[in-house]
PDB file of C-alpha atoms in Angstrom:
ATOM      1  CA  UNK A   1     -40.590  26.434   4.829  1.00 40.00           C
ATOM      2  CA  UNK A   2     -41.121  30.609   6.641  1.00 39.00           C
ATOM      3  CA  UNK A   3     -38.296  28.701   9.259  1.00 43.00           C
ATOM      4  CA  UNK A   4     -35.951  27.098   7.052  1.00 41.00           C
ATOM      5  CA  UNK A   5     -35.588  30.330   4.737  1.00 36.00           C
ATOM      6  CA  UNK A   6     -35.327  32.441   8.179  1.00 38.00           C
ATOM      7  CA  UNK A   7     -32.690  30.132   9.004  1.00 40.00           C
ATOM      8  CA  UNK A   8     -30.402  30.461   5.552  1.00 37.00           C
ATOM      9  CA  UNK A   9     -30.885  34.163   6.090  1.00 36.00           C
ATOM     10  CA  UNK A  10     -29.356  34.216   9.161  1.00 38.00           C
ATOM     11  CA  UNK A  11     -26.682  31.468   8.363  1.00 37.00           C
ATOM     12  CA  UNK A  12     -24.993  33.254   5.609  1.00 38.00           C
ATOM     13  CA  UNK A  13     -25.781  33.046   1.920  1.00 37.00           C
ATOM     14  CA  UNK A  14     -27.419  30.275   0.225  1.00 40.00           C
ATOM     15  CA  UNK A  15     -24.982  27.751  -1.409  1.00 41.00           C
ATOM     16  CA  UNK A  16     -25.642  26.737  -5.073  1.00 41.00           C
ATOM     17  CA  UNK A  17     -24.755  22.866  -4.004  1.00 69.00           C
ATOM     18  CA  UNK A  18     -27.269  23.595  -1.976  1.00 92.00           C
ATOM     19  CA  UNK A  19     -25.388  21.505   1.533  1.00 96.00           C
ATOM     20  CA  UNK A  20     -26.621  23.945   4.053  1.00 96.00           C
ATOM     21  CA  UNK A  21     -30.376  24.272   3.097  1.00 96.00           C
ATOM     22  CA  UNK A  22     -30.037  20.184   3.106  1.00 97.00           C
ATOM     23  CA  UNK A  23     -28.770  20.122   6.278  1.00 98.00           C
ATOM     24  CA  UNK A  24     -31.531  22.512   7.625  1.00 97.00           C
ATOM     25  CA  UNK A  25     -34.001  20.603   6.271  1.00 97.00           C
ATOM     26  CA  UNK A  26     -33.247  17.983   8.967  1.00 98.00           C
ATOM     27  CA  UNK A  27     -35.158  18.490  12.587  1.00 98.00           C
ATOM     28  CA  UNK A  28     -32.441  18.221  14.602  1.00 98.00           C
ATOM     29  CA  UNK A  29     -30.346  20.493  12.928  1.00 98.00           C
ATOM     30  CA  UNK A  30     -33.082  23.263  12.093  1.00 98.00           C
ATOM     31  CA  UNK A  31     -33.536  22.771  16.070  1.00 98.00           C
ATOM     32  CA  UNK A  32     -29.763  23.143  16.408  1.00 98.00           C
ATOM     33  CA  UNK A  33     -29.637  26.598  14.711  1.00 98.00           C
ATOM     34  CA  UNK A  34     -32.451  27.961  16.187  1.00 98.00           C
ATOM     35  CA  UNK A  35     -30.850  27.038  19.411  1.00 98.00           C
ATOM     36  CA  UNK A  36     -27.134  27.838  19.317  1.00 98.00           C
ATOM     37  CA  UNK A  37     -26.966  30.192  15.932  1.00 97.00           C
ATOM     38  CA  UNK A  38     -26.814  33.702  17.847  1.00 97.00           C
ATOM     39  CA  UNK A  39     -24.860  32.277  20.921  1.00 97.00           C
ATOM     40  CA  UNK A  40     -22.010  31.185  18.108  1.00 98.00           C
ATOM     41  CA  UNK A  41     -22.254  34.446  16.257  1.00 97.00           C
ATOM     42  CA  UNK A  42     -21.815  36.170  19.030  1.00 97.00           C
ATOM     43  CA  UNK A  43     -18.906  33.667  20.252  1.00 98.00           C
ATOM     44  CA  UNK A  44     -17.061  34.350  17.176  1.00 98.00           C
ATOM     45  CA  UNK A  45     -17.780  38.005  17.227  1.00 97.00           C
ATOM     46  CA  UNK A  46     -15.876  38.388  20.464  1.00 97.00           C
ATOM     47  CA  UNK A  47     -12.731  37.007  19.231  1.00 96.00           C
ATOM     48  CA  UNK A  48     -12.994  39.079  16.033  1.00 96.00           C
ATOM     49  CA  UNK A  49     -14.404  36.104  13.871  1.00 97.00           C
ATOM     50  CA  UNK A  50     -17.665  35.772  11.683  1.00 94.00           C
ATOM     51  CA  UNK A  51     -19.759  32.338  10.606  1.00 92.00           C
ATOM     52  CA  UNK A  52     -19.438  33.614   6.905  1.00 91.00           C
ATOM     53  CA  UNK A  53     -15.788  33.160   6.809  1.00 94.00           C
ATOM     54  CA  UNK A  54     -15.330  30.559   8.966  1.00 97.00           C
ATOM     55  CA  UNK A  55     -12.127  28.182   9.305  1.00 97.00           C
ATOM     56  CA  UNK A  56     -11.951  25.547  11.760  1.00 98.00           C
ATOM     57  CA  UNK A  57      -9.205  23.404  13.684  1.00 98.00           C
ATOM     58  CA  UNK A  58     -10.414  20.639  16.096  1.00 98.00           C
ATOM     59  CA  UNK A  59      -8.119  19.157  18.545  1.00 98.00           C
ATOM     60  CA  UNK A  60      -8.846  16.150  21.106  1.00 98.00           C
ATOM     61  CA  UNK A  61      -6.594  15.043  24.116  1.00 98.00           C
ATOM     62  CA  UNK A  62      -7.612  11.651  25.869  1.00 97.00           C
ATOM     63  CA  UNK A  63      -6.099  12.541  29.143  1.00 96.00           C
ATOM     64  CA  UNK A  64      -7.488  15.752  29.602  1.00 97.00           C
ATOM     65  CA  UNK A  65     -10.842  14.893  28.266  1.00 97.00           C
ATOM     66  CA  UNK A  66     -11.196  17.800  25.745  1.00 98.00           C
ATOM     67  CA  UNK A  67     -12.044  18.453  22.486  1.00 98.00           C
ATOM     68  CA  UNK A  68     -11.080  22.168  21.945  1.00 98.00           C
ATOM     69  CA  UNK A  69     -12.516  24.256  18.697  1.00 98.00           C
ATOM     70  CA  UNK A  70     -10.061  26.526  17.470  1.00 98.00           C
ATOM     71  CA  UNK A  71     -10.655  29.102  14.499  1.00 98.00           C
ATOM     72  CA  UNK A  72      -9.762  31.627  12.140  1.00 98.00           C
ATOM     73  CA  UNK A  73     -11.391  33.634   8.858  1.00 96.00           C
ATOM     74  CA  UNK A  74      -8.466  33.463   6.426  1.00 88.00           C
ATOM     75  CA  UNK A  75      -5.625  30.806   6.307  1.00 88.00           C
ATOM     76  CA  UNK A  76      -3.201  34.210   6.566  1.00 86.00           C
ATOM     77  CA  UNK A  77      -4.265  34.338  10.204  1.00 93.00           C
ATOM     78  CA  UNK A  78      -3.422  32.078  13.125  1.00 97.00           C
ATOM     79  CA  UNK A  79      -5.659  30.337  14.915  1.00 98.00           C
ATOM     80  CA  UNK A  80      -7.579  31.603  17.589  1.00 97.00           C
ATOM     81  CA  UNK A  81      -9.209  29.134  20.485  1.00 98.00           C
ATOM     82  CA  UNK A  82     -13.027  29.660  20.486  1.00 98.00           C
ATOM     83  CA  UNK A  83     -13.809  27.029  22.953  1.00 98.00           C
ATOM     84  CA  UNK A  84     -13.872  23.572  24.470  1.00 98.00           C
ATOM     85  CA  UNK A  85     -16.165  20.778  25.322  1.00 98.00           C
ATOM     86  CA  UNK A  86     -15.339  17.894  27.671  1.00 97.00           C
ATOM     87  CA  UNK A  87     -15.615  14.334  26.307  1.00 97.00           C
ATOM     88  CA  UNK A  88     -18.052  13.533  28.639  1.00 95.00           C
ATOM     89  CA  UNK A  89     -17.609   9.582  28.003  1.00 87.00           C
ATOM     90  CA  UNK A  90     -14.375   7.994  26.677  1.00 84.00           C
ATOM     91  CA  UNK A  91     -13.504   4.341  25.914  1.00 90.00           C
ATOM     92  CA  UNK A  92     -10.326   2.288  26.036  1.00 92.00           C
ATOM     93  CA  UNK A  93      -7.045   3.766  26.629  1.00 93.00           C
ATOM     94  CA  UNK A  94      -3.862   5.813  25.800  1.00 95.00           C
ATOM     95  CA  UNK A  95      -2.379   4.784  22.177  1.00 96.00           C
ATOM     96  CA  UNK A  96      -4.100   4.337  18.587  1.00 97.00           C
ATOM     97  CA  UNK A  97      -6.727   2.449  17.460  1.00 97.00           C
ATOM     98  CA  UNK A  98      -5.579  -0.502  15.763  1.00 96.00           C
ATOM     99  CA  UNK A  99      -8.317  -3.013  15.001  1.00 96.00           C
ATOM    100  CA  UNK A 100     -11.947  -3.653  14.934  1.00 96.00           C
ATOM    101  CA  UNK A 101     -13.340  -3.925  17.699  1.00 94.00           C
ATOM    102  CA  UNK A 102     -10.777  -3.050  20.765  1.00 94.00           C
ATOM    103  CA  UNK A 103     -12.592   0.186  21.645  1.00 93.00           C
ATOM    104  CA  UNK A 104      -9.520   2.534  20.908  1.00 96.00           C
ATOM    105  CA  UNK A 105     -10.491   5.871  20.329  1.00 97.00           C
ATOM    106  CA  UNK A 106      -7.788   7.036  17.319  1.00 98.00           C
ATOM    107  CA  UNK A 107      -5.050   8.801  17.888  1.00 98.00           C
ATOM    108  CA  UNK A 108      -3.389  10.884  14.548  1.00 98.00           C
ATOM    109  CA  UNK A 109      -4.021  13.500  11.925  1.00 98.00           C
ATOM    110  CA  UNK A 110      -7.565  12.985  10.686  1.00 98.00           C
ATOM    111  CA  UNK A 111     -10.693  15.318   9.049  1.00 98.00           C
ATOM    112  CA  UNK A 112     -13.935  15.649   9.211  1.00 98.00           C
ATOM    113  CA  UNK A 113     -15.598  13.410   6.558  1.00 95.00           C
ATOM    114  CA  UNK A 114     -19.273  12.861   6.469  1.00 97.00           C
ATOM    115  CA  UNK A 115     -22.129  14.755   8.403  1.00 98.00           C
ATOM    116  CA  UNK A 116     -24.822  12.785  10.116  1.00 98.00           C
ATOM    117  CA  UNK A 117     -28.156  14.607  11.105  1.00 98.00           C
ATOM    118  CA  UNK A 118     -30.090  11.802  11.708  1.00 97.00           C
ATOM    119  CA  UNK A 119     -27.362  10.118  14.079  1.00 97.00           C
ATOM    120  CA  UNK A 120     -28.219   7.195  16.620  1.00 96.00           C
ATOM    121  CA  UNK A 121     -26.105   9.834  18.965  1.00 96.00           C
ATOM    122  CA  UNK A 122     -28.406  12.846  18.186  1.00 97.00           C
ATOM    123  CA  UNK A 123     -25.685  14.529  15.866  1.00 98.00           C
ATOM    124  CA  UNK A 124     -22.492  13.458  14.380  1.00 98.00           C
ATOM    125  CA  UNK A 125     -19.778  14.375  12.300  1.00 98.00           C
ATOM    126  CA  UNK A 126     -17.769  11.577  10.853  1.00 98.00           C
ATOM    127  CA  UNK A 127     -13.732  11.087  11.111  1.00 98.00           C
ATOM    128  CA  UNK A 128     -11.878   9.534   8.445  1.00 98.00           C
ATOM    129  CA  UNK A 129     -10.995   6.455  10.132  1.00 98.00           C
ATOM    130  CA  UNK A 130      -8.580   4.656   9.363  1.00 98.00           C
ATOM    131  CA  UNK A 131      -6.528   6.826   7.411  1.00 98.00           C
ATOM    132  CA  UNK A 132      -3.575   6.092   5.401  1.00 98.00           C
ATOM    133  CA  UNK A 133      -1.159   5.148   8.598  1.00 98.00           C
ATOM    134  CA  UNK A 134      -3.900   3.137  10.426  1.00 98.00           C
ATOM    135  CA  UNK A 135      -4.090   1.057   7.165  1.00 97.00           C
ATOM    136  CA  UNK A 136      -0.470   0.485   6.912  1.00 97.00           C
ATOM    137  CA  UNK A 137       0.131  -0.214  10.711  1.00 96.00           C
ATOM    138  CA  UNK A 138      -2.945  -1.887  11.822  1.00 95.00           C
ATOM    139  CA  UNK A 139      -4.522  -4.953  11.873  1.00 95.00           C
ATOM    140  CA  UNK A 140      -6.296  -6.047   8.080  1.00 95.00           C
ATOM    141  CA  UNK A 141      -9.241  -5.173  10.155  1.00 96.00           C
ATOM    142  CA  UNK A 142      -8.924  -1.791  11.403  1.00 96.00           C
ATOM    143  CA  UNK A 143     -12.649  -1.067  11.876  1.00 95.00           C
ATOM    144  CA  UNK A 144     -14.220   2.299  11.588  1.00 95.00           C
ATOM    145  CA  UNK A 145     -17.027   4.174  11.817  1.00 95.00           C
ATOM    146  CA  UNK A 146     -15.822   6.939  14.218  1.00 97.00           C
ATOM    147  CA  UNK A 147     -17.831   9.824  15.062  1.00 97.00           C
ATOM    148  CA  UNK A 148     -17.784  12.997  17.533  1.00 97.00           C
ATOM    149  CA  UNK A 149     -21.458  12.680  18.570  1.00 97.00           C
ATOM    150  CA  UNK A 150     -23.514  13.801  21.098  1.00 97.00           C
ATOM    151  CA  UNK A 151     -25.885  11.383  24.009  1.00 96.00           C
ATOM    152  CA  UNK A 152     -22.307  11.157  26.248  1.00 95.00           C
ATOM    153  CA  UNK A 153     -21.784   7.533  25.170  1.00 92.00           C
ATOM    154  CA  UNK A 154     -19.418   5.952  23.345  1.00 89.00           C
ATOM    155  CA  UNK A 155     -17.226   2.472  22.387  1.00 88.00           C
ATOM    156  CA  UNK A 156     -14.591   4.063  20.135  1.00 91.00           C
ATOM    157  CA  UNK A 157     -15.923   7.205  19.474  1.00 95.00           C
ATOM    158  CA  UNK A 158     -15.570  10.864  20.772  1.00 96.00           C
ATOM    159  CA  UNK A 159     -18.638  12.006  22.852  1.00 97.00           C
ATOM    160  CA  UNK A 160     -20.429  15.143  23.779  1.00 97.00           C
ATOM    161  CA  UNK A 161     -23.890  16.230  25.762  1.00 97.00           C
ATOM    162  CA  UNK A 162     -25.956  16.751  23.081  1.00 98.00           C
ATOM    163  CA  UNK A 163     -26.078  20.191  24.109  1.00 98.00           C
ATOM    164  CA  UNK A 164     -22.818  20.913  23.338  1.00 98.00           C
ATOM    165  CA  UNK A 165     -22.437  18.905  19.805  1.00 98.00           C
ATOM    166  CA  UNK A 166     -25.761  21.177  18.868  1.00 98.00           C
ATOM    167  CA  UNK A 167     -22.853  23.950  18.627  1.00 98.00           C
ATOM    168  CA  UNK A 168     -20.376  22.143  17.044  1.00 98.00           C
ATOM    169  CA  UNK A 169     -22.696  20.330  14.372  1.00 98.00           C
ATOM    170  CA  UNK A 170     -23.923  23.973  13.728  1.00 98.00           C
ATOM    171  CA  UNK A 171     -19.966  25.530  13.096  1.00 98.00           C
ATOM    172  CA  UNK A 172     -18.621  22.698  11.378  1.00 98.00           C
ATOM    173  CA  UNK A 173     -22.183  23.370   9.044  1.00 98.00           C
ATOM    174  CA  UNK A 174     -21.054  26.367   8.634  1.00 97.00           C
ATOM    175  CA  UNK A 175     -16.948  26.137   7.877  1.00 97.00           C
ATOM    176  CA  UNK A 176     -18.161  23.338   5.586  1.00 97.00           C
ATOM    177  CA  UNK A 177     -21.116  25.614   3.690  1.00 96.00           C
ATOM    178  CA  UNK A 178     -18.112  28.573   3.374  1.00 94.00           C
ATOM    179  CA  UNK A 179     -16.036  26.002   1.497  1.00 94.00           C
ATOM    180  CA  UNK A 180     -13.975  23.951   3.934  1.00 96.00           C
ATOM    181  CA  UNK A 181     -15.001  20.795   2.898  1.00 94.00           C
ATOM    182  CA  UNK A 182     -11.584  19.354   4.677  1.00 94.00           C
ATOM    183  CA  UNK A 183     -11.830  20.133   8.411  1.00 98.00           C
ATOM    184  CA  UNK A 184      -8.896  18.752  10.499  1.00 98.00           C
ATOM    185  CA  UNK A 185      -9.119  16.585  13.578  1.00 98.00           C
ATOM    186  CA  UNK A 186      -6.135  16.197  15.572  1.00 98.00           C
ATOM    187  CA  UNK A 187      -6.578  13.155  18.143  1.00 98.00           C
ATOM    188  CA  UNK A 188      -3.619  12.944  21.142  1.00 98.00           C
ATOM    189  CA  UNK A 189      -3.057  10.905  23.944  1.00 97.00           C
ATOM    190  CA  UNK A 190      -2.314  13.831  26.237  1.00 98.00           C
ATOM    191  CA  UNK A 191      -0.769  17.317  25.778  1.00 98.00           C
ATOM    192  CA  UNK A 192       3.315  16.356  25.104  1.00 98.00           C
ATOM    193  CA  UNK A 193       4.095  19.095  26.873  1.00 97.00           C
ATOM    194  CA  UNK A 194       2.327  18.398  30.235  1.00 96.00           C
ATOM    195  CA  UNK A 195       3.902  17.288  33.430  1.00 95.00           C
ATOM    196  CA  UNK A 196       1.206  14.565  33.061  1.00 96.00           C
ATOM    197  CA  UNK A 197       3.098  13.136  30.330  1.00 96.00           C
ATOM    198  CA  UNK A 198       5.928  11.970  32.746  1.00 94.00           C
ATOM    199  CA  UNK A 199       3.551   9.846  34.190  1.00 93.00           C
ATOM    200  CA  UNK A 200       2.281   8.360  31.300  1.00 93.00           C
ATOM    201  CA  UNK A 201       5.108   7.264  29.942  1.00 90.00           C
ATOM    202  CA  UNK A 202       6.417   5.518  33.409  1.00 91.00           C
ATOM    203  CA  UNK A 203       3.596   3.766  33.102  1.00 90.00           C
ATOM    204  CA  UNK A 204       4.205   2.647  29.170  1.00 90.00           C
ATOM    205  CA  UNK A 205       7.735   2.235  29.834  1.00 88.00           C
ATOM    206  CA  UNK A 206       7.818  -1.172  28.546  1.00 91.00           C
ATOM    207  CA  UNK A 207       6.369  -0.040  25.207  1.00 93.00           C
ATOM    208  CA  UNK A 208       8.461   1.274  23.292  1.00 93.00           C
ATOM    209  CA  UNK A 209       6.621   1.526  19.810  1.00 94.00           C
ATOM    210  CA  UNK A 210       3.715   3.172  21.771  1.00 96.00           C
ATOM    211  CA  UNK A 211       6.315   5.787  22.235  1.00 93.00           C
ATOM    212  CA  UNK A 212       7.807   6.142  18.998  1.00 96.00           C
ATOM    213  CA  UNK A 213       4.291   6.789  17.990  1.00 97.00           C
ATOM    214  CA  UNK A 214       3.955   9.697  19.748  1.00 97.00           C
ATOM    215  CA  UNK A 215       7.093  11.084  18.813  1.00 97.00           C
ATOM    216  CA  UNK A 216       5.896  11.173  15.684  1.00 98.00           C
ATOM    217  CA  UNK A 217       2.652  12.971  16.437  1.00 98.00           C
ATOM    218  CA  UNK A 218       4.670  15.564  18.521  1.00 98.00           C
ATOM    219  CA  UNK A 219       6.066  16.996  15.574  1.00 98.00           C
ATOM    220  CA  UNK A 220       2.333  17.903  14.457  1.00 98.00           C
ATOM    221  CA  UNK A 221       1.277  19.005  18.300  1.00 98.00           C
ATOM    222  CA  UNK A 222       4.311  20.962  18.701  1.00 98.00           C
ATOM    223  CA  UNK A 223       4.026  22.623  14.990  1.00 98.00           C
ATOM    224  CA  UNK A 224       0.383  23.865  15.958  1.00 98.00           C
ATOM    225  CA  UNK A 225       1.889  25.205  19.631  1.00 98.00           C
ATOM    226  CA  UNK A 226       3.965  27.259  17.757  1.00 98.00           C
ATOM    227  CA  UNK A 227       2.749  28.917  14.715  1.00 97.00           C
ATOM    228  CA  UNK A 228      -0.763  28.503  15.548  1.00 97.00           C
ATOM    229  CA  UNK A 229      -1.325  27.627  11.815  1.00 97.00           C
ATOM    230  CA  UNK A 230      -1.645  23.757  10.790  1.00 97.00           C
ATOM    231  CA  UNK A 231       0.823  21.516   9.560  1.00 96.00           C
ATOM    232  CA  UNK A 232       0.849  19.678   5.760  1.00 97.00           C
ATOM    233  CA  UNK A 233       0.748  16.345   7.492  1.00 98.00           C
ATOM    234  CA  UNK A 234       1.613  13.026   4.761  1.00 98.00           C
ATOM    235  CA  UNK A 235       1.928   9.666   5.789  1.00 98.00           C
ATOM    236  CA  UNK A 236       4.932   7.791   4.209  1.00 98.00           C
ATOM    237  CA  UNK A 237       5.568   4.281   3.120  1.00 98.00           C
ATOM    238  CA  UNK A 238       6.408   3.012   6.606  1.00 97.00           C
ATOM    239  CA  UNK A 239       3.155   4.771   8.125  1.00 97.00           C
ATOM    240  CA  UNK A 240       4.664   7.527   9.648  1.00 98.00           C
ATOM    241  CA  UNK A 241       3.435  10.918   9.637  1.00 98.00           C
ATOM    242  CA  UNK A 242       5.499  13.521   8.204  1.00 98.00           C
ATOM    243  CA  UNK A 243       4.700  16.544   9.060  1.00 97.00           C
ATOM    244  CA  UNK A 244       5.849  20.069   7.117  1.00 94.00           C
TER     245      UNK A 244
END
């Protein structure tokens, strides 16, 4: 009990819904914060940012293999790039998941939906797969149960050294605990505006509603490469994102 009141202390004020202290009372995330807590305040410190008003963006990009963390304090500021992990293990190919079972990692406009401290995968945080375009434009059985996790495996999923999703489960504790309960993952094939990306399409040249379904999530990569602030992203009656 001494270390998980030490541990609220340190992590900001304690939360009347009481999420946080929950979370600590876990092993592996108690271990987590013990671990990573001052390294991440003093992260955020250097860019000008604190855990107790944390905001954060998390982007993924198959081809690179890289989930970068990006965040800010207020939503008046832009976005800042804290850091980024490799996907140390990655599963099928370029394009969207589409059914259960094909070992697609997603690509779209998702968030962060459930926290898992007692994870198969060490930690995980949960992605709200399939949202409301996979439903519409995949198969009756989309599947689900994606997670960023840690123990660098995966079949669908986005993967980490357990090291490494230690820090992340600890600042997406925290954005959560501060009152971002809706914590946006953006999942891409590749960076649009890479030379890679001539390459990639060559290769899917004979698919041309793989490519009209990254048009559509350009105008979401391309709004974030400018303003550094997020998009409203909706999903119309077709599927298709539409992004504001």
């Amino acid at each position: 009990m001494k270390n998980l009141l030490l541990l609220l202390c340190l992590g900001g004020l304690f939360l009347p819904d009481g999420f946080k202290e929950k979370q600590l009372q876990h092993e592996r995330v108690s271990t987590a914060y013990r671990e990573k807590h001052l390294i991440l305040e003093k992260l955020l410190q250097g860019k000008g940012l604190s855990l107790q008003h944390l905001e954060l963006y998390l982007r993924a990009f198959k081809h690179e293999k890289t989930l970068e963390v990006w965040a800010r304090n207020s939503p008046e500021q832009a976005f800042q790039l804290l850091t980024s992990y490799e996907l140390c293990a990655r599963s099928g190919t370029y394009g969207p998941k589409r059914q259960e079972g094909d070992g697609q990692i997603p690509e779209g406009f998702y968030v962060i939906d459930r926290f898992n401290p007692k994870s198969n995968y060490h930690l995980s945080l949960g992605i709200n797969y399939p949202n409301a375009s996979d439903k519409l434009l995949g198969h009756p059985k989309p599947g689900g149960d994606i997670f960023l996790h840690g123990d660098c495996v995966t079949l669908g999923c986005l993967a980490l050294t357990d090291d490494k999703i230690k820090e992340l489960y600890v600042l997406a504790v925290e954005a959560y605990a501060q009152g971002q309960t809706q914590i946006p993952v953006h999942l891409f094939p590749i960076r649009f505006d890479s030379p890679a990306f001539a390459q990639v399409k060559k290769k899917y040249a004979q698919n041309p509603k793989l490519f009209s379904f990254w048009e559509n999530l350009q105008t979401g990569y391309f709004f974030f490469e400018q303003h550094k602030t997020l998009p409203t992203v909706t999903v119309n009656s077709t599927g298709n994102y539409v992004v504001e």
